[in-house]
Short mmCIF file of C-alpha atoms in Angstrom, two decimals:
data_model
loop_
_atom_site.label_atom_id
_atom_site.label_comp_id
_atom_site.label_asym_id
_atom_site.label_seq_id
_atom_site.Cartn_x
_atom_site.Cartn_y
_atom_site.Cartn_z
CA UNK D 1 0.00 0.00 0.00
CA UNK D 2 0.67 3.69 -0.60
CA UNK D 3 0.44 5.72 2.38
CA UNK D 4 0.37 9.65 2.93
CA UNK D 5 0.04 11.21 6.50
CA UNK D 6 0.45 14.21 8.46
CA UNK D 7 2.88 13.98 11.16
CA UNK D 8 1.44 16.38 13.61
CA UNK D 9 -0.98 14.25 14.40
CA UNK D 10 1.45 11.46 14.85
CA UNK D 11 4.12 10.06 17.44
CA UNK D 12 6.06 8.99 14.28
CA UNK D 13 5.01 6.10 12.16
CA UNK D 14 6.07 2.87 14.13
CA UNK D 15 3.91 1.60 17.16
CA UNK D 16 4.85 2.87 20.73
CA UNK D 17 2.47 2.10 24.19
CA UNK D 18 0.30 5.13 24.80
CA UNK D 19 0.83 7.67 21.50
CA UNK D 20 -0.97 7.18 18.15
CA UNK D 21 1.23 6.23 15.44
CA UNK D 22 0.40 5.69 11.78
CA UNK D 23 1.16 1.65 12.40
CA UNK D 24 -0.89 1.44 15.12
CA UNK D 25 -3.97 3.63 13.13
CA UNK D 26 -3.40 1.44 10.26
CA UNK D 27 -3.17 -2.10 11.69
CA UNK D 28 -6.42 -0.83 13.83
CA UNK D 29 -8.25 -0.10 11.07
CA UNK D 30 -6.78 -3.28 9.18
CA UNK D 31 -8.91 -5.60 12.38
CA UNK D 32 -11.97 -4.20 11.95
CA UNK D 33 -11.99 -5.20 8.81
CA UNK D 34 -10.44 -8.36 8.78
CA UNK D 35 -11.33 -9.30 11.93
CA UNK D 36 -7.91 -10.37 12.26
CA UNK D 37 -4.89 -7.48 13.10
CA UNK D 38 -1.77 -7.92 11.03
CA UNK D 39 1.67 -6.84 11.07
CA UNK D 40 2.26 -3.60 8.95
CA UNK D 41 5.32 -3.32 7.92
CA UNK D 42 6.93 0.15 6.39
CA UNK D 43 9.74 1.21 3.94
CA UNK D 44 11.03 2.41 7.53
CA UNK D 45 9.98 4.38 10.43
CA UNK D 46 9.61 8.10 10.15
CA UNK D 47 10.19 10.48 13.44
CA UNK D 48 6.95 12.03 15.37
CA UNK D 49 5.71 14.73 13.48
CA UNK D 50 7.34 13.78 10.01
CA UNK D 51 4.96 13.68 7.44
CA UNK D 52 5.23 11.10 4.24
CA UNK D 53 3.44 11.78 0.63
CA UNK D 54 4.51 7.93 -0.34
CA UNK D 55 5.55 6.02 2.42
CA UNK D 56 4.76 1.85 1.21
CA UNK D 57 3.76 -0.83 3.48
CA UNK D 58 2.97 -4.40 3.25
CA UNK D 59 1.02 -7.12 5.35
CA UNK D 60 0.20 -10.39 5.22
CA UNK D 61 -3.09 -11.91 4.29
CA UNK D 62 -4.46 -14.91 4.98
CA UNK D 63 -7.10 -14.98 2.46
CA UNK D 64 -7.22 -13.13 -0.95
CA UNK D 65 -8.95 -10.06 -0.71
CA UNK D 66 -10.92 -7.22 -2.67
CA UNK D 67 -8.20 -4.74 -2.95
CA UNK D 68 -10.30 -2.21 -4.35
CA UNK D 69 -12.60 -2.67 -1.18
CA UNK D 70 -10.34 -2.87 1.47
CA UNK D 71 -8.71 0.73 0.13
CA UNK D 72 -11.76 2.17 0.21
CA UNK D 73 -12.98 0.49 3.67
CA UNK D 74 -9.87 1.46 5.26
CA UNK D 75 -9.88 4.94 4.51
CA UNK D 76 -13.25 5.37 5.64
CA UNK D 77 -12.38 4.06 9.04
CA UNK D 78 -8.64 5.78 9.35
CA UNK D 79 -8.43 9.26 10.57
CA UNK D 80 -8.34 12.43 8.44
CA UNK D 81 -4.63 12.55 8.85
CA UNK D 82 -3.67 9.01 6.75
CA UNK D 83 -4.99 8.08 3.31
CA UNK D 84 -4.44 5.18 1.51
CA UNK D 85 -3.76 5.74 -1.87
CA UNK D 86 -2.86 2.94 -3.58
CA UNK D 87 -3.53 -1.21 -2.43
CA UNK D 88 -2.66 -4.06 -4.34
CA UNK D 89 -1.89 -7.58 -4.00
CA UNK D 90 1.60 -8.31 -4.50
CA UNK D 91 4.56 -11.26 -5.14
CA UNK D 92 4.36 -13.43 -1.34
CA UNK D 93 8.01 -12.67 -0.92
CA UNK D 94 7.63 -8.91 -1.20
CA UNK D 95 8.56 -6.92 2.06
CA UNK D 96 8.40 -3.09 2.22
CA UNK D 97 11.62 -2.30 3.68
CA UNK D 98 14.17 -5.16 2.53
CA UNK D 99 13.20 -4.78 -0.99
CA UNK D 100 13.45 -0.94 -0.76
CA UNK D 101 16.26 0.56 -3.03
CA UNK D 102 15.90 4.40 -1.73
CA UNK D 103 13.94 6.67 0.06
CA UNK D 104 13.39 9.88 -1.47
CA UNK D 105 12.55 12.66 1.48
CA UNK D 106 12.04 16.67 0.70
CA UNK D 107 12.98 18.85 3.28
CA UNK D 108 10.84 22.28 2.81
CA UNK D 109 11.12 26.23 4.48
CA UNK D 110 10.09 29.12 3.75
CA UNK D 111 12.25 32.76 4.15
CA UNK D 112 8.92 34.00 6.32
CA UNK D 113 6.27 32.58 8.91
CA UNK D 114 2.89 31.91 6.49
CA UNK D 115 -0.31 32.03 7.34
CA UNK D 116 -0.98 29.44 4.85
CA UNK D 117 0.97 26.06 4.91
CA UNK D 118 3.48 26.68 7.91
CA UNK D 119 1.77 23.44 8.74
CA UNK D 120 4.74 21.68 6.66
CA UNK D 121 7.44 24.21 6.22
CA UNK D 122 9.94 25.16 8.57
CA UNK D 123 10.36 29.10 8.49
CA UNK D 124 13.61 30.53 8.38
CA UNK D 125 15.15 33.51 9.95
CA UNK D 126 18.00 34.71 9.07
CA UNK D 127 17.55 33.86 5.65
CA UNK D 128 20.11 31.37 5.11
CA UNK D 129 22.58 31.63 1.89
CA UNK D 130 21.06 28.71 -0.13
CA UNK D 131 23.95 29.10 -3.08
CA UNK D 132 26.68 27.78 -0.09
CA UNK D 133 24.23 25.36 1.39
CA UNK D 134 24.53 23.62 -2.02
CA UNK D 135 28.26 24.05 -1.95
CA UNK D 136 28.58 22.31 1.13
CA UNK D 137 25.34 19.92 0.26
CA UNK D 138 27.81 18.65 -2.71
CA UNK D 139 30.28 17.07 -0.16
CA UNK D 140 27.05 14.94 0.78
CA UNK D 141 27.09 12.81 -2.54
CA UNK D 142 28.34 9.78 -2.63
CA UNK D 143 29.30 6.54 0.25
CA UNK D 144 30.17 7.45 3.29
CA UNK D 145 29.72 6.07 6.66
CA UNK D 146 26.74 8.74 8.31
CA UNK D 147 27.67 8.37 12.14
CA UNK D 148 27.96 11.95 12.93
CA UNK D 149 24.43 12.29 11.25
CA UNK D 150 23.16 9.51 12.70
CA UNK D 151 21.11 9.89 16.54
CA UNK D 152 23.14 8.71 19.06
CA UNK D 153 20.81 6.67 20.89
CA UNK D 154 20.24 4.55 17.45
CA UNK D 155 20.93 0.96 17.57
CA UNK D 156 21.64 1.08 13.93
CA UNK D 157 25.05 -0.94 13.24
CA UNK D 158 26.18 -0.12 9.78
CA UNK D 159 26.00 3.20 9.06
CA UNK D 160 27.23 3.54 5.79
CA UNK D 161 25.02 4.74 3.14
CA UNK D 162 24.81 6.36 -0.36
CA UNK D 163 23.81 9.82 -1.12
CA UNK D 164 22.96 10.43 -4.94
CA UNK D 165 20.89 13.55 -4.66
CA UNK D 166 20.66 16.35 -2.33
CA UNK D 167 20.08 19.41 -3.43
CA UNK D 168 18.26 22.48 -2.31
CA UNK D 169 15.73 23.99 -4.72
CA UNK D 170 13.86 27.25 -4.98
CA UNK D 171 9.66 26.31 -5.66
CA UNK D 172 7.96 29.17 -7.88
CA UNK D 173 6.73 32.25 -6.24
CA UNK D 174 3.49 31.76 -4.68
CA UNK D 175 3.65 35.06 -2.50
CA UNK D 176 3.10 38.77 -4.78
CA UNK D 177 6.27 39.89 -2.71
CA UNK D 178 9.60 39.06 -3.04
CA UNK D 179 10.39 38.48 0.51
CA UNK D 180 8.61 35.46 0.49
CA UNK D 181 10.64 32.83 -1.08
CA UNK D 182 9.87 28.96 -0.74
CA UNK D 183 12.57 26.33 -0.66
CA UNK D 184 13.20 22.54 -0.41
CA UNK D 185 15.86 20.65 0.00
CA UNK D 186 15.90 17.23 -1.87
CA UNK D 187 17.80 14.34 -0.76
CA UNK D 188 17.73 10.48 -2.33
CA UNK D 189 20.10 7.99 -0.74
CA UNK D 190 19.87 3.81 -0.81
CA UNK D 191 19.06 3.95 2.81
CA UNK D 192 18.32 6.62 5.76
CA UNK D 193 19.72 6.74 9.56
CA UNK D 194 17.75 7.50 12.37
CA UNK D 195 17.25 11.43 12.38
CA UNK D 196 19.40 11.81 9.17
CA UNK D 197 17.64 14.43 7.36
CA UNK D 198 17.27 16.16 10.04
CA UNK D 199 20.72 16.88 10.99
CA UNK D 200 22.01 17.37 7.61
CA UNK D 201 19.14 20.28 7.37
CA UNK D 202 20.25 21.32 10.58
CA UNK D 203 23.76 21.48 9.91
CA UNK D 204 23.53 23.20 6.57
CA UNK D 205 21.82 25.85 7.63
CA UNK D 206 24.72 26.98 10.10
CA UNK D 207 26.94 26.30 7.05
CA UNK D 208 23.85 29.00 5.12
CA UNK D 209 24.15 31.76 7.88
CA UNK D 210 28.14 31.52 7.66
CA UNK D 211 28.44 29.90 11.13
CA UNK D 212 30.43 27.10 9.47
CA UNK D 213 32.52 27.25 6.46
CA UNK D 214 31.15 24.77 3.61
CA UNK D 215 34.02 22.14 4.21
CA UNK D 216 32.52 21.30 7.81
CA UNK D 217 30.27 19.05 5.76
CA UNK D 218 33.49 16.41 5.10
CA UNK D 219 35.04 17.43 8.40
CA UNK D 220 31.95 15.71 10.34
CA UNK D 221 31.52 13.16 8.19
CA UNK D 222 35.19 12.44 8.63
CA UNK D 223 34.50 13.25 12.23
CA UNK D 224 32.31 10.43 13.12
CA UNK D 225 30.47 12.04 16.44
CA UNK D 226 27.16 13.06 16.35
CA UNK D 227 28.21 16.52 18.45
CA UNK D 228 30.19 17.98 15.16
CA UNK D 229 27.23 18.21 13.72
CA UNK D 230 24.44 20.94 14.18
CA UNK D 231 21.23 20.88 15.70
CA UNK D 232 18.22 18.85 13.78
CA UNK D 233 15.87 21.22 11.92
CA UNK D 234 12.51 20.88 13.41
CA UNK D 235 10.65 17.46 12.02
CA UNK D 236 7.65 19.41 10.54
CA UNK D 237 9.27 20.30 7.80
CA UNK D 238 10.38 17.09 6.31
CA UNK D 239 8.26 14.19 3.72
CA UNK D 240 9.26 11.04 2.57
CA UNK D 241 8.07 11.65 -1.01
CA UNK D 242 8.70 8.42 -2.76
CA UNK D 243 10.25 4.59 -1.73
CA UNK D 244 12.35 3.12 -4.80
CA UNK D 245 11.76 -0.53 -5.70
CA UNK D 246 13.69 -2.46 -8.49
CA UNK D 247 10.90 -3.04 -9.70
CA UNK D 248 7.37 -1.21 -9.38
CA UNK D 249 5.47 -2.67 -5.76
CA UNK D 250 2.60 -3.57 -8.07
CA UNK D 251 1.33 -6.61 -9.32
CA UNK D 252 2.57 -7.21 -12.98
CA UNK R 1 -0.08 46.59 3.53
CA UNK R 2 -0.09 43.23 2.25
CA UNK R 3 -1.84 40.31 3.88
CA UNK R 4 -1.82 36.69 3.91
CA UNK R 5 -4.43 34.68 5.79
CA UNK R 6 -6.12 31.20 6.49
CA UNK R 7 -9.95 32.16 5.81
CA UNK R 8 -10.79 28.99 8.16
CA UNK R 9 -10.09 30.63 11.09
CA UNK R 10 -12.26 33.61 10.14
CA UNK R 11 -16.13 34.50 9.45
CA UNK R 12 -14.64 36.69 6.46
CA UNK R 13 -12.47 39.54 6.01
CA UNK R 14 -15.24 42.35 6.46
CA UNK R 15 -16.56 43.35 10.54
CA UNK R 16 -19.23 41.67 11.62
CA UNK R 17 -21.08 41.06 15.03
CA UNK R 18 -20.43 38.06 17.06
CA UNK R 19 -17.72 36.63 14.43
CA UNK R 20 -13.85 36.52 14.53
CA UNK R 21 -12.84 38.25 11.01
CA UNK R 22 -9.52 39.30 9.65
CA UNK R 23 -10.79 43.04 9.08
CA UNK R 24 -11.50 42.82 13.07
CA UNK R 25 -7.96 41.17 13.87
CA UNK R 26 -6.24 43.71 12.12
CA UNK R 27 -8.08 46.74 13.75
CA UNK R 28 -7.21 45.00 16.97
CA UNK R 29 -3.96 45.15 16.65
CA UNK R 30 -3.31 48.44 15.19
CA UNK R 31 -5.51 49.59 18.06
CA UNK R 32 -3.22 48.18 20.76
CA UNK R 33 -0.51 49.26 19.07
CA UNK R 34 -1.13 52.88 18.09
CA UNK R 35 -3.71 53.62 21.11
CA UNK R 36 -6.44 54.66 19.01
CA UNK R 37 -8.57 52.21 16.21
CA UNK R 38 -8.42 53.19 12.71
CA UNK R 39 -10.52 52.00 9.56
CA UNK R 40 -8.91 49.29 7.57
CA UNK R 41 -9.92 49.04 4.27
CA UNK R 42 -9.20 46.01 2.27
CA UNK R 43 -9.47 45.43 -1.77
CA UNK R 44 -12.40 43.62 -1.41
CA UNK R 45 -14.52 41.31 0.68
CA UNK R 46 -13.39 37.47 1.07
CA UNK R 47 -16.18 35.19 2.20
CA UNK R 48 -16.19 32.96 5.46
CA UNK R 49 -13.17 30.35 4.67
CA UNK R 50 -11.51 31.79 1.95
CA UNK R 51 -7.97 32.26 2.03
CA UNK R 52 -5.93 35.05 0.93
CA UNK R 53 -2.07 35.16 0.16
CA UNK R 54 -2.32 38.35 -1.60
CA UNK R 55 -4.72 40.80 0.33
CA UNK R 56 -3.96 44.73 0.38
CA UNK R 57 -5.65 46.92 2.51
CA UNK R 58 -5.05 50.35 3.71
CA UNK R 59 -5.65 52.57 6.57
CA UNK R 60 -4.97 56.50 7.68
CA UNK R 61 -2.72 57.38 10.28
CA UNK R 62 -2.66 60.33 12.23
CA UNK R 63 1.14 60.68 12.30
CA UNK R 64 4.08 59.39 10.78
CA UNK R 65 4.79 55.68 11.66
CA UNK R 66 7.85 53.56 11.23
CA UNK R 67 6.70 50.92 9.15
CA UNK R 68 9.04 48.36 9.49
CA UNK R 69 8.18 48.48 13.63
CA UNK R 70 4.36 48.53 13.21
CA UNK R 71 4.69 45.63 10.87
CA UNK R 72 6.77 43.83 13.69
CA UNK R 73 4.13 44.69 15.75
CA UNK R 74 1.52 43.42 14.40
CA UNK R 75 2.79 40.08 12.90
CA UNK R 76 3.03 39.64 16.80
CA UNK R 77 0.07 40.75 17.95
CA UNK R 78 -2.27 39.24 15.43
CA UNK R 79 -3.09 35.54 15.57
CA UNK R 80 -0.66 32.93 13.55
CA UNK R 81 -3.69 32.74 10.61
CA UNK R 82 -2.63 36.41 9.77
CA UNK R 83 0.42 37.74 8.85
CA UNK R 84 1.58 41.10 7.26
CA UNK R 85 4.15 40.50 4.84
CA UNK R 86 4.50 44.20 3.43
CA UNK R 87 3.55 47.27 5.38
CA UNK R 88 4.73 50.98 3.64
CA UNK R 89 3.08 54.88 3.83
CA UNK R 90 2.20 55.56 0.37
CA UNK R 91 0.80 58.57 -0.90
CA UNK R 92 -2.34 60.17 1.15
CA UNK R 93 -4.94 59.54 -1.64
CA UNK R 94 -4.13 55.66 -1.69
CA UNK R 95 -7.64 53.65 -1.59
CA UNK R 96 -7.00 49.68 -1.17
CA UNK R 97 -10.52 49.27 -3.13
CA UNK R 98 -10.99 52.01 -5.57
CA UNK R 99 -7.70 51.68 -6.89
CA UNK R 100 -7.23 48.30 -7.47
CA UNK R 101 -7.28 47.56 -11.80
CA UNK R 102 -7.86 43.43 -11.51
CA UNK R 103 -8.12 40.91 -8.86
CA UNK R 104 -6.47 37.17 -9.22
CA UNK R 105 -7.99 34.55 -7.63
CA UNK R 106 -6.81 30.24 -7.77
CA UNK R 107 -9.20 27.91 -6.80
CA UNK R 108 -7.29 24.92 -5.50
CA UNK R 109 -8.56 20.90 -6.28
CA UNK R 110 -7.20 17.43 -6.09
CA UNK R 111 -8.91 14.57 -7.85
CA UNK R 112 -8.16 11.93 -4.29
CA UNK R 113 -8.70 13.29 -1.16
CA UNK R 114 -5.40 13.95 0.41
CA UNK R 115 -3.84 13.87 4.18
CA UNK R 116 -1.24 16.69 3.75
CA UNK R 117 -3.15 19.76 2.04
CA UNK R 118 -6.32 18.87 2.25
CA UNK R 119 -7.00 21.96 3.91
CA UNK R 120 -6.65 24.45 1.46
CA UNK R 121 -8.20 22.52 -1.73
CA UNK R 122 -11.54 20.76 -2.84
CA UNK R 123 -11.20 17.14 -3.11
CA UNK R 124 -13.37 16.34 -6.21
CA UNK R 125 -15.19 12.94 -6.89
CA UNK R 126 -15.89 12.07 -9.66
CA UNK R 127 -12.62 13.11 -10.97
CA UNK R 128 -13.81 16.22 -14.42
CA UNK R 129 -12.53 16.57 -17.61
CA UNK R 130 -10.14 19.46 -17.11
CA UNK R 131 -10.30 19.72 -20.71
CA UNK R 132 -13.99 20.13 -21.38
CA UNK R 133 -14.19 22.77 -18.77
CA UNK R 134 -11.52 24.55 -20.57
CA UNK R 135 -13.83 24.46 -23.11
CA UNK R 136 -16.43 26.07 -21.52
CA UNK R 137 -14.47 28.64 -19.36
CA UNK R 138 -13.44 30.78 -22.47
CA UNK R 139 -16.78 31.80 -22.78
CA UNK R 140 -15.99 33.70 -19.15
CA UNK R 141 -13.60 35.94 -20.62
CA UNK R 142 -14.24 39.09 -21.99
CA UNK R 143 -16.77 42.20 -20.54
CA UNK R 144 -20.02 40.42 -19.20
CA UNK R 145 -22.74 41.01 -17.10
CA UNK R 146 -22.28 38.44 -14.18
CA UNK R 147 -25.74 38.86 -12.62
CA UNK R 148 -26.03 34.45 -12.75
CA UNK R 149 -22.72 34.29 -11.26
CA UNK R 150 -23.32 36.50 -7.93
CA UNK R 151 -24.86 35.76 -4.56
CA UNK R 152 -28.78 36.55 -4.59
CA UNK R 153 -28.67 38.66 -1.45
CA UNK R 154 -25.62 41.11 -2.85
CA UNK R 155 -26.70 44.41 -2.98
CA UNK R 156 -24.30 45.64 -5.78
CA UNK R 157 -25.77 46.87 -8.53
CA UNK R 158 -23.20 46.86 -11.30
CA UNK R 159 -22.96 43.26 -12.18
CA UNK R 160 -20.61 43.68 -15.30
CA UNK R 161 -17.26 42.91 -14.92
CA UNK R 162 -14.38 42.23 -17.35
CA UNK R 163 -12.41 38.65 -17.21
CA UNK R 164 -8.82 38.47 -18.80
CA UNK R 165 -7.97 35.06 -17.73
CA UNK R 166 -9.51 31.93 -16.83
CA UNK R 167 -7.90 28.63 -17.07
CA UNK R 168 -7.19 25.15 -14.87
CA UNK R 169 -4.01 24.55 -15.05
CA UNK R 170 -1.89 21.37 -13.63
CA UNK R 171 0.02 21.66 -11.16
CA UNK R 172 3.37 19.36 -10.97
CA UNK R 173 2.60 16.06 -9.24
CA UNK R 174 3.55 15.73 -6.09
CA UNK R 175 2.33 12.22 -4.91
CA UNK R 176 4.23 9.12 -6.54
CA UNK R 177 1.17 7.52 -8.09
CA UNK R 178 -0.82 9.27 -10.94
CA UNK R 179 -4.28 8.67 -9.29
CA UNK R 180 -3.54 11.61 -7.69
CA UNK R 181 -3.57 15.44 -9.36
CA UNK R 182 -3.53 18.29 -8.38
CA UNK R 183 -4.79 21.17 -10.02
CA UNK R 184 -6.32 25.12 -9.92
CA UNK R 185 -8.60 27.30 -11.52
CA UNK R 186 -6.84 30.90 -12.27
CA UNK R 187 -9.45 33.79 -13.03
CA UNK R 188 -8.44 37.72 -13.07
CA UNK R 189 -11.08 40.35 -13.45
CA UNK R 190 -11.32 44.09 -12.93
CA UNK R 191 -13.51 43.14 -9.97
CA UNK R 192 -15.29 40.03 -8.42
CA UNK R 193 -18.76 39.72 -7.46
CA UNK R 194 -20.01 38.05 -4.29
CA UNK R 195 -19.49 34.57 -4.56
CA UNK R 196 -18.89 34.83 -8.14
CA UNK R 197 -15.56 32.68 -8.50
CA UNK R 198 -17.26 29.78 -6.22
CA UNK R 199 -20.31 30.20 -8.34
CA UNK R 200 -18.03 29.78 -11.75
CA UNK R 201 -16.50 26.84 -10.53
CA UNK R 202 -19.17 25.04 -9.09
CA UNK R 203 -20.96 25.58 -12.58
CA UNK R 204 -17.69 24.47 -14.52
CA UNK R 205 -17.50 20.98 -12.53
CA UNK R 206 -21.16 20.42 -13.35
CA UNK R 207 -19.95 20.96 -16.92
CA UNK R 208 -16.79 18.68 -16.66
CA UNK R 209 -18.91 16.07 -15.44
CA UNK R 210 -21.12 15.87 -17.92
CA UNK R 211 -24.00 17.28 -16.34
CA UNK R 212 -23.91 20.19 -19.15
CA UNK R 213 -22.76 21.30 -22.15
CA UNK R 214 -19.88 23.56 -22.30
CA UNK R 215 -21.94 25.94 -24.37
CA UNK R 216 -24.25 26.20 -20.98
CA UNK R 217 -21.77 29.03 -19.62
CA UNK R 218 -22.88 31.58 -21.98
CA UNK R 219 -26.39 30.69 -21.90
CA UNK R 220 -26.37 31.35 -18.14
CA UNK R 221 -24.47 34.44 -18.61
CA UNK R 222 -27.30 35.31 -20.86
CA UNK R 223 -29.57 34.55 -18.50
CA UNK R 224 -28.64 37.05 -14.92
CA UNK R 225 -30.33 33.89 -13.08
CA UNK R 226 -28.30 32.83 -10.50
CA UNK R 227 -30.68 29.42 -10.58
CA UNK R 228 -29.13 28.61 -13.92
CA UNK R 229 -25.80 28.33 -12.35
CA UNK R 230 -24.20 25.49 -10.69
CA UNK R 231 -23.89 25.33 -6.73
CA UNK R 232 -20.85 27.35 -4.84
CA UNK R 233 -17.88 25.08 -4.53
CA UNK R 234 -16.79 25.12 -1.48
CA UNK R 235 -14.84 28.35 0.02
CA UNK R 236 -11.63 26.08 1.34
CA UNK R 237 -10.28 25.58 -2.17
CA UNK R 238 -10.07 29.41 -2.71
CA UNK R 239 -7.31 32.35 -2.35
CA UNK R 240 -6.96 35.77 -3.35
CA UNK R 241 -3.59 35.65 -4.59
CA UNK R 242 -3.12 39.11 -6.21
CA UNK R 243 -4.28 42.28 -6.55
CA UNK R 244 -2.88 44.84 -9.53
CA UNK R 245 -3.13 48.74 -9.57
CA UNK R 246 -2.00 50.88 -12.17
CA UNK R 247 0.93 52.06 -10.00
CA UNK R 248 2.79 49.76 -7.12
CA UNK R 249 1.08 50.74 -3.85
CA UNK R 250 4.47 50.35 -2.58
CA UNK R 251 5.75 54.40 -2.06
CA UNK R 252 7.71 55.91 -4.78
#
């Protein structure tokens, strides 16, 4: 299944005693109609209060079922905040996560506070200098073991993963004023560490408001410890966008 | 000044009894501010729950200000849903409504409903044909009398009104599955009626559905019956994005 969500409403996406998660709302949903509750498994877990646009999940069935139905059955019974947007049957040995090649995730901001869609944008001030948080972003590209990106409480082992986008991008003027400008910051990589994005948002912009020259990016990866990198940016800004499969999650 | 709101947290921009509206927040504000309440005058009325990214209103003052302060001022004063992005003294005969040359207003859709966003657009089902109410929305532009398209109860007399531009338009996908688009409705005009662009769009769907022929839009224009047009789409799914005068209202 194709999933999209709004993190505020969330404690993140996997299931924790006494918060609502997206797993939690989704296997819920999944017994009522089924009867039965099974395991939901994601691409990977996403942070309270990150949102997704195409997180994919999988489950187990133990009969065939109506896809068609079940989408629409489940999205009457889930709350406003997750929609189901896609639900097929797929090969038995499919699996959300193991079989997922990348994780696309969009970081976005705006140069102002909004009235309209602060909801997913993290609003920036000082205005950061977005031509050197691409210089630095550069040094991103590539294999390299993420530790000092990486949460320190994670129990992640092997930290090594490969960056081939990340990029920040201006979005077309919505706002009749200049001073308004919207931004995003794109990033595709085989795999993601716990509270990645985050920290490499966070850390740019210090390299953006000239607190850190652009090489600091290398230095910390270099570095290995979590503390040589900055602060993470605040989760409301960030989406998974898109999961990468080798080959589409759909029936053929 | 220039405004930006979220019309669901207001009854409307214009003062009335009883009912939070932006006009009202504003006037608030300035009052606490410069110890006595002035007029604000806007470019026009927006109904209960429409948005606005592009509002300008006026008001006098009785002495010089510094505008950069008072717009400091206010953007903390005045609830989150409201925000001043420009705020100058330009010349004394300045008039927010009178001067204004052409309004531009997007009505926001999706064809699914969606988690993130769904706040600011009409989810539509069944999905139109974009293309057939193309069609039919040339026949808006030019110098008509829109007596079909506005709200029974307005008491304006001059109905006619002058459309350069009406169009959907795509906008680029977002979600990773094409079930999903997203699209708007652009209109400019000298001036807007009451309720005239929900009106138009309401009576466009009807026509991308099927339920009438394109050719129906200049019939009903022919008509000044507001009973030969569709229902009002909803108010959620619309923003004043821009309004033009002749000369910037920004000073010289």
């Amino acid at each position: 299944m194709l999933v999209e969500y709004d993190g505020a409403a969330f404690h993140g996406w996997q299931i924790q005693p006494d918060h609502p998660t997206v797993q939690e709302a989704i296997e819920s949903a999944l017994e009522v109609v089924l009867k039965t509750r099974p395991d939901v498994t994601g691409s990977g877990r996403t942070d309270a209060g990150v949102h997704a646009r195409g997180q994919v999940a999988h489950f187990d069935a133990e009969q065939p079922l109506d896809a068609h139905r079940l989408r629409r059955s489940l999205n009457g019974l889930l709350p406003r905040a997750v929609r189901v947007h896609y639900l097929e049957e797929t090969r038995p040995d499919f699996h959300a996560r193991y079989d997922a090649r990348g994780r696309r995730y969009h970081y976005y901001v705006s140069t102002v506070p909004t009235a309209l869609g602060g909801h997913t944008r993290w609003e920036l001030r000082p205005v950061p200098d977005f031509d050197m948080m691409n210089g630095a972003a550069v040094s991103l590209i590539g294999r390299h073991d993420f530790d000092a990106f990486c949460r320190v409480q994670s129990e992640t082992h092997n930290r090594v993963c490969t960056v081939r986008h990340a990029r920040w991008i201006p979005e077309p003027a919505a706002y009749p004023t200049p001073e308004i400008e919207l931004w995003r910051f794109e990033i595709v990589a085989d795999r993601f560490l716990h509270g990645m994005v985050r920290a490499i948002v966070g850390t740019l912009m210090e390299v953006g408001r000239g607190k850190r020259p652009p090489e600091d990016i290398s230095r910390i990866l270099d570095s290995g410890n979590r503390r040589e990198a900055g602060p993470a940016a605040p989760a409301r800004g960030l989406v998974l966008e898109h999961v990468l499969y080798d080959e589409p999650f759909r029936r053929p």
